[in-house]
Amino acid sequence: MVDTLDLGKLAGLRDRSVLVLGFALGARRSEIAALDIEDLDFNEHGVEVTIRRSKTDKDAAGRKVHVPYGTNEQTCPVRTTRAWLTALAERGITSGALYRRIDKHGQLGRAPHGRGSTDGRITGQAVAIIVRRAALAAGIDAASAFSGHSLRRGFATEARRAGHDQIRIGRHGGWKDGSATLAGYMEDVDRVISNALAGVGL
């Protein structure tokens, strides 16, 4: 999906960061859209991201998620987000909404007819459009079923395939302990890689 983006354009840099950081956070589309530049704290190990608003965070306590450097420059959440921040800074933007609307002329701006946030922040729906558009461009089967939530589910299933336990995955992505939804994602993976028939001698 990242390979389909035109990184010579502002939208390509933004969309790459949305896809990669959104996946790395295991974030909901609303959480991705709500991120501010000030929510990112870069350090030698990667970036500490503060999720200030969450569907399951009734007390608005927020949570911090550590995102390490990746090994591939094009899919490293730290480097791709730094590249997007550099593009924003070149346009005089160093605070406020992290992900912003880009108009048909490739310029940062508000929604048509003055709709939307005054700072040009994208919406959760825009995150879903970015994901679906990249999936379609990549020729992924059933791309029409992809949405903003695909980044979150994809994170959970790939983290499980990598051998991480449900509690660690859940706390990283902001699922409640014992989440039935997350357990379902884990089962999707476990019935293949930890199948009950493994080793029974068939």
GROMACS .gro file of C-alpha atoms in nm:
model
  202
    1MET     CA    1   0.000   0.000   0.000
    2VAL     CA    2   0.282   0.239   0.086
    3ASP     CA    3   0.450   0.163  -0.247
    4THR     CA    4   0.147   0.300  -0.434
    5LEU     CA    5   0.187   0.650  -0.288
    6ASP     CA    6   0.348   0.939  -0.475
    7LEU     CA    7   0.597   1.071  -0.222
    8GLY     CA    8   0.674   1.365  -0.445
    9LYS     CA    9   0.336   1.504  -0.344
   10LEU     CA   10   0.224   1.636  -0.008
   11ALA     CA   11  -0.068   1.394   0.005
   12GLY     CA   12   0.166   1.099  -0.047
   13LEU     CA   13   0.380   1.197   0.252
   14ARG     CA   14   0.071   1.247   0.468
   15ASP     CA   15  -0.097   0.925   0.363
   16ARG     CA   16   0.220   0.720   0.420
   17SER     CA   17   0.244   0.851   0.775
   18VAL     CA   18  -0.127   0.789   0.837
   19LEU     CA   19  -0.094   0.427   0.720
   20VAL     CA   20   0.232   0.345   0.894
   21LEU     CA   21   0.187   0.530   1.224
   22GLY     CA   22  -0.180   0.431   1.243
   23PHE     CA   23  -0.083   0.065   1.202
   24ALA     CA   24   0.208   0.092   1.448
   25LEU     CA   25  -0.020   0.243   1.713
   26GLY     CA   26  -0.301  -0.007   1.655
   27ALA     CA   27  -0.512   0.307   1.667
   28ARG     CA   28  -0.876   0.371   1.593
   29ARG     CA   29  -0.937   0.602   1.299
   30SER     CA   30  -1.074   0.869   1.534
   31GLU     CA   31  -0.754   0.851   1.741
   32ILE     CA   32  -0.539   0.894   1.430
   33ALA     CA   33  -0.740   1.198   1.319
   34ALA     CA   34  -0.722   1.352   1.668
   35LEU     CA   35  -0.343   1.345   1.695
   36ASP     CA   36  -0.164   1.677   1.741
   37ILE     CA   37   0.200   1.749   1.664
   38GLU     CA   38   0.249   1.808   2.036
   39ASP     CA   39   0.142   1.448   2.104
   40LEU     CA   40   0.467   1.320   1.951
   41ASP     CA   41   0.780   1.300   2.167
   42PHE     CA   42   1.076   1.177   1.965
   43ASN     CA   43   1.372   1.015   2.139
   44GLU     CA   44   1.669   0.793   2.055
   45HIS     CA   45   1.452   0.480   2.066
   46GLY     CA   46   1.166   0.606   1.850
   47VAL     CA   47   0.864   0.818   1.936
   48GLU     CA   48   0.635   0.829   2.237
   49VAL     CA   49   0.280   0.905   2.123
   50THR     CA   50   0.013   1.036   2.357
   51ILE     CA   51  -0.339   0.924   2.269
   52ARG     CA   52  -0.550   1.186   2.448
   53ARG     CA   53  -0.896   1.070   2.345
   54SER     CA   54  -1.016   0.714   2.318
   55LYS     CA   55  -1.347   0.531   2.285
   56THR     CA   56  -1.278   0.316   2.591
   57ASP     CA   57  -1.107   0.587   2.800
   58LYS     CA   58  -1.409   0.708   2.996
   59ASP     CA   59  -1.195   0.913   3.237
   60ALA     CA   60  -1.001   1.086   2.956
   61ALA     CA   61  -0.678   0.979   3.124
   62GLY     CA   62  -0.511   0.919   2.789
   63ARG     CA   63  -0.237   0.667   2.725
   64LYS     CA   64   0.119   0.673   2.597
   65VAL     CA   65   0.233   0.433   2.326
   66HIS     CA   66   0.599   0.375   2.249
   67VAL     CA   67   0.667   0.325   1.878
   68PRO     CA   68   1.022   0.208   1.794
   69TYR     CA   69   1.216   0.263   1.474
   70GLY     CA   70   1.137   0.019   1.193
   71THR     CA   71   1.397  -0.159   0.981
   72ASN     CA   72   1.249  -0.048   0.646
   73GLU     CA   73   1.276   0.325   0.576
   74GLN     CA   74   0.947   0.333   0.381
   75THR     CA   75   0.750   0.160   0.658
   76CYS     CA   76   0.932   0.298   0.962
   77PRO     CA   77   0.668   0.486   1.163
   78VAL     CA   78   0.928   0.719   1.312
   79ARG     CA   79   1.100   0.822   0.988
   80THR     CA   80   0.782   0.846   0.780
   81THR     CA   81   0.619   1.068   1.040
   82ARG     CA   82   0.931   1.285   1.066
   83ALA     CA   83   0.917   1.329   0.687
   84TRP     CA   84   0.555   1.447   0.715
   85LEU     CA   85   0.646   1.685   0.997
   86THR     CA   86   0.928   1.828   0.786
   87ALA     CA   87   0.681   1.894   0.504
   88LEU     CA   88   0.449   2.071   0.749
   89ALA     CA   89   0.733   2.277   0.898
   90GLU     CA   90   0.835   2.389   0.547
   91ARG     CA   91   0.485   2.537   0.523
   92GLY     CA   92   0.514   2.710   0.860
   93ILE     CA   93   0.317   2.453   1.062
   94THR     CA   94   0.483   2.330   1.380
   95SER     CA   95   0.187   2.283   1.614
   96GLY     CA   96  -0.176   2.178   1.614
   97ALA     CA   97  -0.337   1.905   1.406
   98LEU     CA   98  -0.089   1.643   1.284
   99TYR     CA   99  -0.290   1.521   0.985
  100ARG     CA  100  -0.453   1.790   0.774
  101ARG     CA  101  -0.674   1.815   0.471
  102ILE     CA  102  -0.503   1.861   0.136
  103ASP     CA  103  -0.711   2.016  -0.142
  104LYS     CA  104  -0.727   1.913  -0.507
  105HIS     CA  105  -0.443   2.154  -0.584
  106GLY     CA  106  -0.213   1.980  -0.335
  107GLN     CA  107  -0.238   2.260  -0.081
  108LEU     CA  108  -0.315   2.235   0.290
  109GLY     CA  109  -0.662   2.370   0.356
  110ARG     CA  110  -1.005   2.343   0.504
  111ALA     CA  111  -1.288   2.135   0.369
  112PRO     CA  112  -1.490   2.280   0.077
  113HIS     CA  113  -1.740   2.552   0.166
  114GLY     CA  114  -1.576   2.610   0.503
  115ARG     CA  115  -1.686   2.280   0.654
  116GLY     CA  116  -1.468   2.095   0.898
  117SER     CA  117  -1.220   2.201   1.160
  118THR     CA  118  -1.072   2.549   1.127
  119ASP     CA  119  -0.721   2.403   1.157
  120GLY     CA  120  -0.786   2.172   0.861
  121ARG     CA  121  -0.773   1.853   1.066
  122ILE     CA  122  -0.879   1.542   0.878
  123THR     CA  123  -1.167   1.334   1.009
  124GLY     CA  124  -1.189   0.967   1.100
  125GLN     CA  125  -1.380   0.919   0.776
  126ALA     CA  126  -1.087   1.067   0.584
  127VAL     CA  127  -0.856   0.810   0.747
  128ALA     CA  128  -1.085   0.534   0.618
  129ILE     CA  129  -1.075   0.686   0.268
  130ILE     CA  130  -0.693   0.701   0.275
  131VAL     CA  131  -0.673   0.333   0.374
  132ARG     CA  132  -0.927   0.218   0.117
  133ARG     CA  133  -0.771   0.421  -0.162
  134ALA     CA  134  -0.425   0.276  -0.097
  135ALA     CA  135  -0.564  -0.078  -0.073
  136LEU     CA  136  -0.741  -0.041  -0.407
  137ALA     CA  137  -0.429   0.107  -0.568
  138ALA     CA  138  -0.228  -0.190  -0.439
  139GLY     CA  139  -0.477  -0.434  -0.594
  140ILE     CA  140  -0.546  -0.602  -0.261
  141ASP     CA  141  -0.829  -0.856  -0.279
  142ALA     CA  142  -1.150  -0.731  -0.121
  143ALA     CA  143  -0.997  -0.383  -0.098
  144SER     CA  144  -1.346  -0.236  -0.082
  145ALA     CA  145  -1.379  -0.395   0.262
  146PHE     CA  146  -1.075  -0.206   0.392
  147SER     CA  147  -1.138   0.089   0.622
  148GLY     CA  148  -0.972   0.295   0.894
  149HIS     CA  149  -1.031   0.004   1.130
  150SER     CA  150  -0.820  -0.221   0.906
  151LEU     CA  151  -0.502  -0.062   1.045
  152ARG     CA  152  -0.609  -0.150   1.399
  153ARG     CA  153  -0.712  -0.504   1.322
  154GLY     CA  154  -0.406  -0.554   1.103
  155PHE     CA  155  -0.179  -0.447   1.388
  156ALA     CA  156  -0.343  -0.694   1.627
  157THR     CA  157  -0.323  -0.992   1.394
  158GLU     CA  158   0.033  -0.924   1.278
  159ALA     CA  159   0.152  -0.868   1.635
  160ARG     CA  160  -0.003  -1.203   1.728
  161ARG     CA  161   0.168  -1.375   1.433
  162ALA     CA  162   0.495  -1.227   1.561
  163GLY     CA  163   0.435  -1.410   1.891
  164HIS     CA  164   0.318  -1.129   2.120
  165ASP     CA  165   0.063  -1.207   2.389
  166GLN     CA  166  -0.290  -1.072   2.400
  167ILE     CA  167  -0.238  -0.855   2.708
  168ARG     CA  168   0.063  -0.673   2.559
  169ILE     CA  169  -0.114  -0.628   2.225
  170GLY     CA  170  -0.429  -0.502   2.397
  171ARG     CA  171  -0.250  -0.248   2.614
  172HIS     CA  172  -0.050  -0.116   2.320
  173GLY     CA  173  -0.364  -0.067   2.110
  174GLY     CA  174  -0.589   0.051   2.393
  175TRP     CA  175  -0.824  -0.248   2.415
  176LYS     CA  176  -0.969  -0.323   2.755
  177ASP     CA  177  -0.820  -0.625   2.932
  178GLY     CA  178  -1.033  -0.923   2.836
  179SER     CA  179  -1.172  -0.754   2.524
  180ALA     CA  180  -1.392  -0.999   2.333
  181THR     CA  181  -1.319  -0.814   2.009
  182LEU     CA  182  -0.944  -0.851   2.052
  183ALA     CA  183  -0.987  -1.216   2.153
  184GLY     CA  184  -1.165  -1.272   1.822
  185TYR     CA  185  -0.871  -1.125   1.631
  186MET     CA  186  -0.634  -1.349   1.826
  187GLU     CA  187  -0.844  -1.655   1.741
  188ASP     CA  188  -0.826  -1.568   1.371
  189VAL     CA  189  -0.450  -1.613   1.395
  190ASP     CA  190  -0.430  -1.888   1.657
  191ARG     CA  191  -0.651  -2.135   1.473
  192VAL     CA  192  -0.383  -2.143   1.205
  193ILE     CA  193  -0.051  -2.103   1.388
  194SER     CA  194  -0.156  -2.281   1.710
  195ASN     CA  195  -0.402  -2.527   1.565
  196ALA     CA  196  -0.526  -2.790   1.811
  197LEU     CA  197  -0.439  -3.064   1.560
  198ALA     CA  198  -0.070  -2.973   1.551
  199GLY     CA  199   0.138  -3.270   1.670
  200VAL     CA  200  -0.148  -3.518   1.709
  201GLY     CA  201   0.001  -3.755   1.454
  202LEU     CA  202  -0.243  -3.737   1.163
   0.00000   0.00000   0.00000
